Short mmCIF file of C-alpha atoms (C1' of nucleotides) in Angstrom, two decimals:
data_model
loop_
_atom_site.label_atom_id
_atom_site.label_comp_id
_atom_site.label_asym_id
_atom_site.label_seq_id
_atom_site.Cartn_x
_atom_site.Cartn_y
_atom_site.Cartn_z
CA UNK A 1 -11.13 -40.01 44.66
CA UNK A 2 -8.53 -40.51 46.76
CA UNK A 3 -7.68 -42.42 50.52
CA UNK A 4 -9.15 -40.09 52.00
CA UNK A 5 -12.45 -39.66 50.21
CA UNK A 6 -13.19 -43.72 50.67
CA UNK A 7 -12.43 -43.26 54.30
CA UNK A 8 -14.32 -39.84 54.76
CA UNK A 9 -17.46 -41.58 52.62
CA UNK A 10 -16.58 -45.59 54.75
CA UNK A 11 -20.00 -45.55 57.33
CA UNK A 12 -21.89 -42.85 57.63
CA UNK A 13 -23.41 -40.55 55.02
CA UNK A 14 -20.10 -38.63 55.16
CA UNK A 15 -20.93 -37.02 51.75
CA UNK A 16 -20.20 -33.89 52.99
CA UNK A 17 -15.96 -34.65 53.40
CA UNK A 18 -16.54 -35.14 49.40
CA UNK A 19 -13.15 -32.99 47.97
CA UNK A 20 -15.66 -31.98 45.64
CA UNK A 21 -17.97 -30.83 48.48
CA UNK A 22 -15.04 -28.55 50.03
CA UNK A 23 -14.31 -26.96 47.24
CA UNK A 24 -17.51 -25.99 46.50
CA UNK A 25 -17.43 -24.48 49.85
CA UNK A 26 -13.92 -22.70 48.73
CA UNK A 27 -15.89 -21.21 46.26
CA UNK A 28 -18.94 -19.99 47.08
CA UNK A 29 -16.57 -18.43 50.37
CA UNK A 30 -13.88 -16.42 47.95
CA UNK A 31 -17.18 -14.45 45.22
CA UNK A 32 -20.10 -14.96 49.48
CA UNK A 33 -16.88 -12.89 50.18
CA UNK A 34 -16.79 -10.66 46.83
CA UNK A 35 -20.44 -9.56 47.62
CA UNK A 36 -20.09 -9.57 51.98
CA UNK A 37 -17.96 -6.19 51.14
CA UNK A 38 -19.46 -4.97 47.70
CA UNK A 39 -22.18 -2.69 49.15
CA UNK A 40 -20.12 -1.62 52.01
CA UNK A 41 -16.69 -0.44 49.37
CA UNK A 42 -19.55 1.91 46.98
CA UNK A 43 -20.38 3.75 50.23
CA UNK A 44 -16.94 4.21 51.44
CA UNK A 45 -15.73 4.64 47.65
CA UNK A 46 -17.44 8.22 47.95
CA UNK A 47 -16.18 9.44 50.99
CA UNK A 48 -12.23 8.14 49.69
CA UNK A 49 -11.92 5.12 52.16
CA UNK A 50 -11.22 2.39 52.28
CA UNK A 51 -12.46 -1.46 53.84
CA UNK A 52 -9.52 -0.48 56.07
CA UNK A 53 -11.84 2.54 57.50
CA UNK A 54 -14.41 0.60 57.64
CA UNK A 55 -12.63 -1.88 59.41
CA UNK A 56 -12.32 0.48 62.07
CA UNK A 57 -14.98 2.28 62.59
CA UNK A 58 -17.12 -1.26 63.08
CA UNK A 59 -15.12 -2.01 66.13
CA UNK A 60 -14.93 1.46 67.26
CA UNK A 61 -17.47 1.55 66.77
CA UNK A 62 -18.94 -2.21 69.07
CA UNK A 63 -16.31 -1.37 71.45
CA UNK A 64 -17.06 2.31 72.82
CA UNK A 65 -13.76 3.52 74.04
CA UNK A 66 -11.10 0.36 73.35
CA UNK A 67 -7.63 1.29 73.55
CA UNK A 68 -5.15 1.21 70.26
CA UNK A 69 -3.33 -1.89 71.03
CA UNK A 70 -7.31 -4.27 72.18
CA UNK A 71 -7.91 -2.52 68.19
CA UNK A 72 -4.05 -4.11 66.71
CA UNK A 73 -5.56 -7.75 68.26
CA UNK A 74 -8.75 -7.18 65.95
CA UNK A 75 -7.92 -6.02 62.53
CA UNK A 76 -5.11 -8.67 62.90
CA UNK A 77 -2.62 -5.63 61.01
CA UNK A 78 0.97 -3.89 62.42
CA UNK A 79 0.50 -0.87 64.57
CA UNK A 80 1.85 1.54 61.86
CA UNK A 81 -0.93 0.33 59.32
CA UNK A 82 -3.21 1.11 61.93
CA UNK A 83 -2.52 4.08 63.31
CA UNK A 84 -2.37 6.05 59.07
CA UNK A 85 -5.88 4.55 58.62
CA UNK A 86 -6.70 5.96 62.26
CA UNK A 87 -4.48 9.12 62.17
CA UNK A 88 -7.13 10.32 59.15
CA UNK A 89 -9.97 9.34 60.65
CA UNK A 90 -8.71 11.91 63.33
CA UNK A 91 -8.14 14.75 61.56
CA UNK A 92 -11.50 14.30 59.27
CA UNK A 93 -12.94 13.73 62.16
CA UNK A 94 -15.03 10.24 62.61
CA UNK A 95 -13.12 9.37 65.93
CA UNK A 96 -11.78 11.12 69.18
CA UNK A 97 -9.00 9.92 70.71
CA UNK A 98 -9.30 10.44 74.52
CA UNK A 99 -5.25 9.54 76.95
CA UNK A 100 -6.48 7.18 79.13
CA UNK A 101 -8.74 7.69 82.95
CA UNK A 102 -6.15 4.98 84.61
CA UNK A 103 -3.58 4.52 82.39
CA UNK A 104 -2.78 7.87 80.79
CA UNK A 105 -0.52 5.89 78.64
CA UNK A 106 -3.96 4.32 76.15
CA UNK A 107 -5.24 6.52 74.40
CA UNK A 108 -9.62 5.81 74.55
CA UNK A 109 -11.29 5.55 70.89
CA UNK A 110 -14.71 7.06 70.14
CA UNK A 111 -16.53 7.41 67.21
CA UNK A 112 -18.16 11.03 67.10
CA UNK A 113 -21.79 11.87 65.74
CA UNK A 114 -19.90 11.65 62.09
CA UNK A 115 -18.04 9.51 62.81
CA UNK A 116 -21.90 6.84 64.58
CA UNK A 117 -23.35 8.48 60.77
CA UNK A 118 -20.63 7.07 58.63
CA UNK A 119 -20.37 3.69 60.61
CA UNK A 120 -24.14 3.26 60.54
CA UNK A 121 -24.99 3.29 56.82
CA UNK A 122 -21.93 1.13 55.90
CA UNK A 123 -23.29 -1.13 58.59
CA UNK A 124 -26.52 -0.33 57.10
CA UNK A 125 -25.56 -1.69 53.46
CA UNK A 126 -23.63 -5.10 54.19
CA UNK A 127 -26.53 -6.08 56.93
CA UNK A 128 -29.46 -4.95 54.09
CA UNK A 129 -27.45 -7.34 51.96
CA UNK A 130 -26.92 -10.49 55.19
CA UNK A 131 -30.90 -9.48 55.60
CA UNK A 132 -31.72 -10.73 52.83
CA UNK A 133 -29.19 -13.80 52.60
CA UNK A 134 -30.75 -14.37 55.92
CA UNK A 135 -34.72 -14.28 54.87
CA UNK A 136 -33.97 -15.62 51.67
CA UNK A 137 -32.19 -18.90 53.35
CA UNK A 138 -33.86 -19.42 56.74
CA UNK A 139 -33.18 -19.42 59.89
CA UNK A 140 -32.30 -23.09 59.79
CA UNK A 141 -29.55 -22.36 57.62
CA UNK A 142 -28.55 -19.31 59.12
CA UNK A 143 -26.89 -21.54 62.55
CA UNK A 144 -24.78 -23.84 60.06
CA UNK A 145 -23.61 -20.80 58.15
CA UNK A 146 -22.69 -19.50 61.64
CA UNK A 147 -22.00 -22.62 63.52
CA UNK A 148 -19.82 -23.98 59.93
CA UNK A 149 -17.71 -19.92 60.55
CA UNK A 150 -17.08 -20.03 63.99
CA UNK A 151 -15.26 -23.39 63.18
CA UNK A 152 -13.40 -22.39 60.20
CA UNK A 153 -11.45 -19.89 62.67
CA UNK A 154 -8.51 -19.84 64.14
CA UNK A 155 -8.84 -20.72 68.16
CA UNK A 156 -6.98 -17.37 69.03
CA UNK A 157 -9.10 -15.14 66.89
CA UNK A 158 -12.95 -17.02 67.81
CA UNK A 159 -12.48 -15.84 71.33
CA UNK A 160 -11.65 -12.85 70.02
CA UNK A 161 -15.23 -13.79 68.15
CA UNK A 162 -16.47 -14.76 71.84
CA UNK A 163 -16.11 -12.14 73.59
CA UNK A 164 -16.99 -9.84 71.31
CA UNK A 165 -19.97 -11.32 71.43
CA UNK A 166 -20.66 -11.42 74.93
CA UNK A 167 -19.89 -7.22 75.15
CA UNK A 168 -23.77 -6.15 75.62
CA UNK A 169 -22.93 -1.78 75.64
CA UNK B 1 -34.20 -2.51 68.76
CA UNK B 2 -35.83 -0.05 65.54
CA UNK B 3 -38.51 0.19 63.32
CA UNK B 4 -37.69 -2.77 61.08
CA UNK B 5 -36.60 -5.56 63.65
CA UNK B 6 -40.38 -4.70 65.90
CA UNK B 7 -41.83 -5.81 61.44
CA UNK B 8 -39.26 -8.57 61.02
CA UNK B 9 -40.55 -10.12 63.91
CA UNK B 10 -44.57 -9.92 63.99
CA UNK B 11 -45.25 -12.73 63.20
CA UNK B 12 -42.50 -15.82 62.79
CA UNK B 13 -39.81 -17.09 64.58
CA UNK B 14 -38.12 -14.37 63.20
CA UNK B 15 -35.76 -13.57 65.51
CA UNK B 16 -32.54 -13.75 62.90
CA UNK B 17 -33.36 -11.01 61.18
CA UNK B 18 -32.70 -8.95 64.49
CA UNK B 19 -29.51 -6.49 63.69
CA UNK B 20 -28.19 -7.77 66.89
CA UNK B 21 -28.05 -11.68 64.92
CA UNK B 22 -27.31 -9.53 61.62
CA UNK B 23 -24.36 -8.45 63.06
CA UNK B 24 -23.32 -10.95 64.72
CA UNK B 25 -23.13 -12.90 60.65
CA UNK B 26 -21.10 -9.94 59.92
CA UNK B 27 -18.27 -10.49 62.20
CA UNK B 28 -18.25 -14.52 62.02
CA UNK B 29 -18.07 -13.28 57.90
CA UNK B 30 -14.89 -10.77 59.30
CA UNK B 31 -12.63 -13.54 60.86
CA UNK B 32 -13.58 -16.76 59.26
CA UNK B 33 -12.30 -14.88 55.93
CA UNK B 34 -8.53 -14.75 57.99
CA UNK B 35 -8.83 -18.10 58.95
CA UNK B 36 -10.20 -19.07 55.55
CA UNK B 37 -7.16 -17.49 54.12
CA UNK B 38 -4.82 -17.81 56.74
CA UNK B 39 -3.57 -21.45 55.99
CA UNK B 40 -2.48 -20.82 52.45
CA UNK B 41 -1.38 -17.90 52.98
CA UNK B 42 1.56 -19.33 55.58
CA UNK B 43 2.82 -21.36 52.11
CA UNK B 44 2.42 -18.84 49.17
CA UNK B 45 5.28 -16.51 51.78
CA UNK B 46 7.86 -19.54 51.38
CA UNK B 47 7.34 -19.28 47.57
CA UNK B 48 6.98 -15.33 46.93
CA UNK B 49 3.42 -16.03 46.30
CA UNK B 50 0.42 -13.41 47.40
CA UNK B 51 -2.40 -14.50 46.85
CA UNK B 52 -3.60 -13.03 43.67
CA UNK B 53 -0.91 -15.84 42.42
CA UNK B 54 -3.33 -18.84 44.18
CA UNK B 55 -6.57 -17.22 42.69
CA UNK B 56 -4.75 -17.81 39.55
CA UNK B 57 -4.09 -20.92 40.28
CA UNK B 58 -6.91 -21.95 41.61
CA UNK B 59 -9.02 -21.80 38.25
CA UNK B 60 -6.68 -21.35 35.85
CA UNK B 61 -6.93 -25.60 37.60
CA UNK B 62 -10.21 -25.95 37.28
CA UNK B 63 -11.49 -24.60 34.74
CA UNK B 64 -8.43 -26.80 32.74
CA UNK B 65 -7.30 -25.01 28.97
CA UNK B 66 -9.27 -20.67 29.94
CA UNK B 67 -8.84 -18.08 27.75
CA UNK B 68 -7.40 -14.71 29.55
CA UNK B 69 -10.57 -12.93 29.63
CA UNK B 70 -12.89 -15.56 31.30
CA UNK B 71 -10.05 -15.68 34.12
CA UNK B 72 -10.77 -11.87 34.40
CA UNK B 73 -14.51 -12.45 34.88
CA UNK B 74 -13.82 -14.60 37.82
CA UNK B 75 -11.57 -13.00 39.72
CA UNK B 76 -12.59 -9.57 39.02
CA UNK B 77 -9.69 -7.35 38.39
CA UNK B 78 -8.63 -5.82 36.05
CA UNK B 79 -6.40 -7.63 32.50
CA UNK B 80 -3.49 -5.47 34.02
CA UNK B 81 -3.22 -6.51 37.24
CA UNK B 82 -4.03 -10.17 36.93
CA UNK B 83 -1.68 -10.19 33.96
CA UNK B 84 1.57 -8.73 36.15
CA UNK B 85 0.04 -11.80 38.62
CA UNK B 86 0.16 -13.86 34.66
CA UNK B 87 3.77 -12.74 33.62
CA UNK B 88 5.73 -14.22 37.17
CA UNK B 89 3.43 -17.83 36.70
CA UNK B 90 4.45 -17.99 33.47
CA UNK B 91 8.11 -17.15 34.09
CA UNK B 92 8.01 -19.61 36.50
CA UNK B 93 7.04 -22.25 35.42
CA UNK B 94 3.34 -23.34 36.22
CA UNK B 95 1.39 -21.90 34.63
CA UNK B 96 1.68 -22.72 30.24
CA UNK B 97 0.13 -19.60 27.90
CA UNK B 98 -0.69 -21.29 23.98
CA UNK B 99 -2.17 -19.80 21.35
CA UNK B 100 -5.67 -20.33 21.61
CA UNK B 101 -6.63 -23.46 19.20
CA UNK B 102 -10.37 -22.38 16.97
CA UNK B 103 -9.36 -18.26 18.43
CA UNK B 104 -6.04 -17.81 17.35
CA UNK B 105 -5.36 -14.38 19.57
CA UNK B 106 -6.89 -16.45 22.91
CA UNK B 107 -4.43 -17.93 25.19
CA UNK B 108 -5.39 -21.26 26.87
CA UNK B 109 -4.58 -21.47 30.09
CA UNK B 110 -2.87 -24.72 32.07
CA UNK B 111 -1.25 -26.01 35.04
CA UNK B 112 2.51 -27.45 34.29
CA UNK B 113 3.20 -30.43 36.25
CA UNK B 114 4.66 -27.69 39.31
CA UNK B 115 1.97 -25.70 38.51
CA UNK B 116 -0.20 -28.31 39.83
CA UNK B 117 1.43 -29.33 42.81
CA UNK B 118 1.14 -25.38 44.06
CA UNK B 119 -1.79 -25.90 43.75
CA UNK B 120 -2.70 -29.75 45.48
CA UNK B 121 -0.57 -27.60 48.13
CA UNK B 122 -2.21 -25.23 48.08
CA UNK B 123 -5.82 -26.21 48.04
CA UNK B 124 -5.09 -29.19 51.18
CA UNK B 125 -4.45 -26.53 53.16
CA UNK B 126 -7.55 -25.06 52.54
CA UNK B 127 -9.54 -27.53 52.21
CA UNK B 128 -8.27 -29.21 55.84
CA UNK B 129 -9.50 -26.62 57.87
CA UNK B 130 -12.82 -26.68 55.97
CA UNK B 131 -12.34 -30.15 56.10
CA UNK B 132 -12.18 -30.18 60.02
CA UNK B 133 -14.60 -26.43 60.24
CA UNK B 134 -17.40 -29.19 58.16
CA UNK B 135 -16.61 -32.46 60.58
CA UNK B 136 -17.02 -29.64 63.93
CA UNK B 137 -21.35 -28.29 62.56
CA UNK B 138 -22.20 -31.57 60.44
CA UNK B 139 -23.57 -31.83 56.77
CA UNK B 140 -27.23 -30.66 57.83
CA UNK B 141 -25.64 -27.38 59.33
CA UNK B 142 -22.48 -27.40 56.20
CA UNK B 143 -26.27 -27.54 53.98
CA UNK B 144 -27.34 -23.98 55.46
CA UNK B 145 -23.40 -22.16 55.01
CA UNK B 146 -24.01 -22.72 51.55
CA UNK B 147 -28.14 -21.54 51.21
CA UNK B 148 -26.65 -18.41 53.39
CA UNK B 149 -23.48 -18.17 51.73
CA UNK B 150 -24.87 -18.22 48.18
CA UNK B 151 -27.67 -15.74 48.97
CA UNK B 152 -24.92 -13.31 49.67
CA UNK B 153 -23.91 -13.37 46.76
CA UNK B 154 -24.51 -11.01 43.83
CA UNK B 155 -25.85 -12.42 41.55
CA UNK B 156 -23.56 -12.04 37.98
CA UNK B 157 -21.22 -13.86 39.86
CA UNK B 158 -23.51 -16.13 40.81
CA UNK B 159 -24.25 -17.79 37.49
CA UNK B 160 -20.22 -17.95 37.65
CA UNK B 161 -20.13 -19.66 40.84
CA UNK B 162 -23.24 -21.85 39.21
CA UNK B 163 -21.47 -22.66 35.91
CA UNK B 164 -18.49 -22.80 38.04
CA UNK B 165 -20.00 -26.00 39.90
CA UNK B 166 -21.82 -27.79 36.90
CA UNK B 167 -18.53 -28.34 34.59
CA UNK B 168 -17.25 -32.43 35.21
CA UNK B 169 -13.72 -31.82 34.18
"C1'" DA C 1 -11.02 -2.85 3.95
"C1'" DT C 2 -11.63 -1.85 8.57
"C1'" DT C 3 -14.19 -2.37 12.83
"C1'" DT C 4 -13.72 -4.34 16.16
"C1'" DT C 5 -12.06 -8.27 20.05
"C1'" DA C 6 -7.74 -10.83 22.79
"C1'" DA C 7 -3.73 -10.09 24.07
"C1'" DG C 8 0.00 -7.94 26.48
"C1'" DT C 9 2.59 -3.79 28.24
"C1'" DC C 10 4.57 0.43 29.53
"C1'" DA C 11 4.20 4.11 32.93
"C1'" DG C 12 1.97 5.51 36.78
"C1'" DC C 13 -0.49 6.34 41.59
"C1'" DC C 14 -3.00 4.43 45.25
"C1'" DT C 15 -4.08 2.09 49.62
"C1'" DT C 16 -2.39 -0.47 52.99
"C1'" DG C 17 -0.03 -3.95 54.77
"C1'" DT C 18 4.60 -4.92 55.95
"C1'" DT C 19 9.59 -4.18 59.38
"C1'" DG C 20 13.42 -1.41 61.46
"C1'" DA C 21 14.66 2.88 63.78
"C1'" DC C 22 13.38 5.91 67.31
"C1'" DA C 23 10.69 8.83 71.00
"C1'" DT C 24 7.60 10.10 74.66
"C1'" DT C 25 5.08 9.36 78.41
"C1'" DC C 26 4.11 6.89 82.41
"C1'" DC C 27 3.15 2.78 85.83
"C1'" DA C 28 5.71 0.02 88.30
"C1'" DA C 29 9.51 -2.48 90.74
"C1'" DG C 30 13.42 -2.87 92.06
"C1'" DC D 1 14.36 8.25 93.18
"C1'" DT D 2 15.83 4.83 89.68
"C1'" DT D 3 15.28 2.02 85.70
"C1'" DG D 4 13.08 -1.22 83.35
"C1'" DG D 5 9.80 -2.21 80.38
"C1'" DA D 6 4.69 -0.75 78.52
"C1'" DA D 7 1.31 1.07 75.15
"C1'" DT D 8 1.63 4.91 71.64
"C1'" DG D 9 3.39 7.44 67.97
"C1'" DT D 10 6.12 8.70 64.26
"C1'" DC D 11 8.99 9.22 60.37
"C1'" DA D 12 11.00 6.32 56.22
"C1'" DA D 13 10.13 2.85 53.35
"C1'" DC D 14 9.64 -1.04 50.61
"C1'" DA D 15 6.20 -4.41 48.52
"C1'" DA D 16 1.79 -6.13 46.84
"C1'" DG D 17 -2.21 -5.45 44.41
"C1'" DG D 18 -5.58 -3.29 43.09
"C1'" DC D 19 -6.34 1.11 39.53
"C1'" DT D 20 -6.32 3.68 34.92
"C1'" DG D 21 -5.24 5.21 31.05
"C1'" DA D 22 -2.70 5.11 25.93
"C1'" DC D 23 -1.00 1.88 22.76
"C1'" DT D 24 0.88 -2.37 20.12
"C1'" DT D 25 -0.06 -6.47 17.92
"C1'" DA D 26 -3.21 -10.89 15.66
"C1'" DA D 27 -6.48 -12.08 14.69
"C1'" DA D 28 -11.06 -12.28 13.45
"C1'" DA D 29 -15.48 -10.50 12.27
"C1'" DT D 30 -17.58 -7.44 9.68
#
DNA sequence: ATTTTAAGTCAGCCTTGTTGACATTCCAAG
DNA sequence: CTTGGAATGTCAACAAGGCTGACTTAAAAT
């Protein structure tokens, strides 16, 4: 145990800040994320899509009529990278791109019926796992889970996350 | 709100199982994972490495002398994929591969001094963010965080995670 | 002696990220 | 009205890091 840990354990019960505890948290994050994506991945594979498509579908569904720029901010990828994914979704008839009303430079993105169906299947698979985890852990654990995750985000991202959270469509 | 949710809210306080709550959890996972990898990613970039290298360094450090096969199981990738990463780490003098003692078909993997240094820098950056999140959320939240993450893993993976957890090097 | 296992390698493919260059369209400021 | 800048789209090239399949070597197991 190094200096920092001895300091951290000073007065109170700060055992949860030892390097050992932090490392367990890191590994839990790594392994849990694998589970988190496993179920949608299986469905996506059947359609010849990848995670990038899932993410696009998710956020287009969340923020109906969003602009491409806004979507880029949420996804944290480049325009070109998103465009490739978006093009296939549009060509396959899962996403509709309409010229903006006020600003005709923008494109407003919507899911088609087929898009909503696939998004539903993907998110239901993901929710099912989350539901099982929540049920197993209980409400208090869930509150803690969310608190830690939110504290782990970059400030910029947390702002976007909060904005998303508050929206009531 | 659909059938399932009404059912879930039946007798007790199961508000945390609504689709809305689950969706928030899903988005929190997505955004938090970005933060989780952001700091090591910056360091890796300076060395011309990627996340795959980080993961390899992490688990070789965790399980000194592990075999390639064991590492494959932990990382969940193919031999060929790992081999590419491993080869560069060995060539760059961060990892040492020794012929197994008991079974000379196996290779036992170790970090060199330089390997330990990089691993230390990476994990310290990651721990620092985790530490800040833990501190902000508090011990009770941390316990819940871990409970939910562990419940989210595939059973097979959770076994590996537990095995890793119990080891005392 | 034969089969199986561990590791490594080569070749090729895919997804998804990156830069850079450039065209188009349109809004808004001068 | 003109011009500058913003939003979008497209093309090209590239890299990381997954994947499969085929094959070799060496050593262990049967």
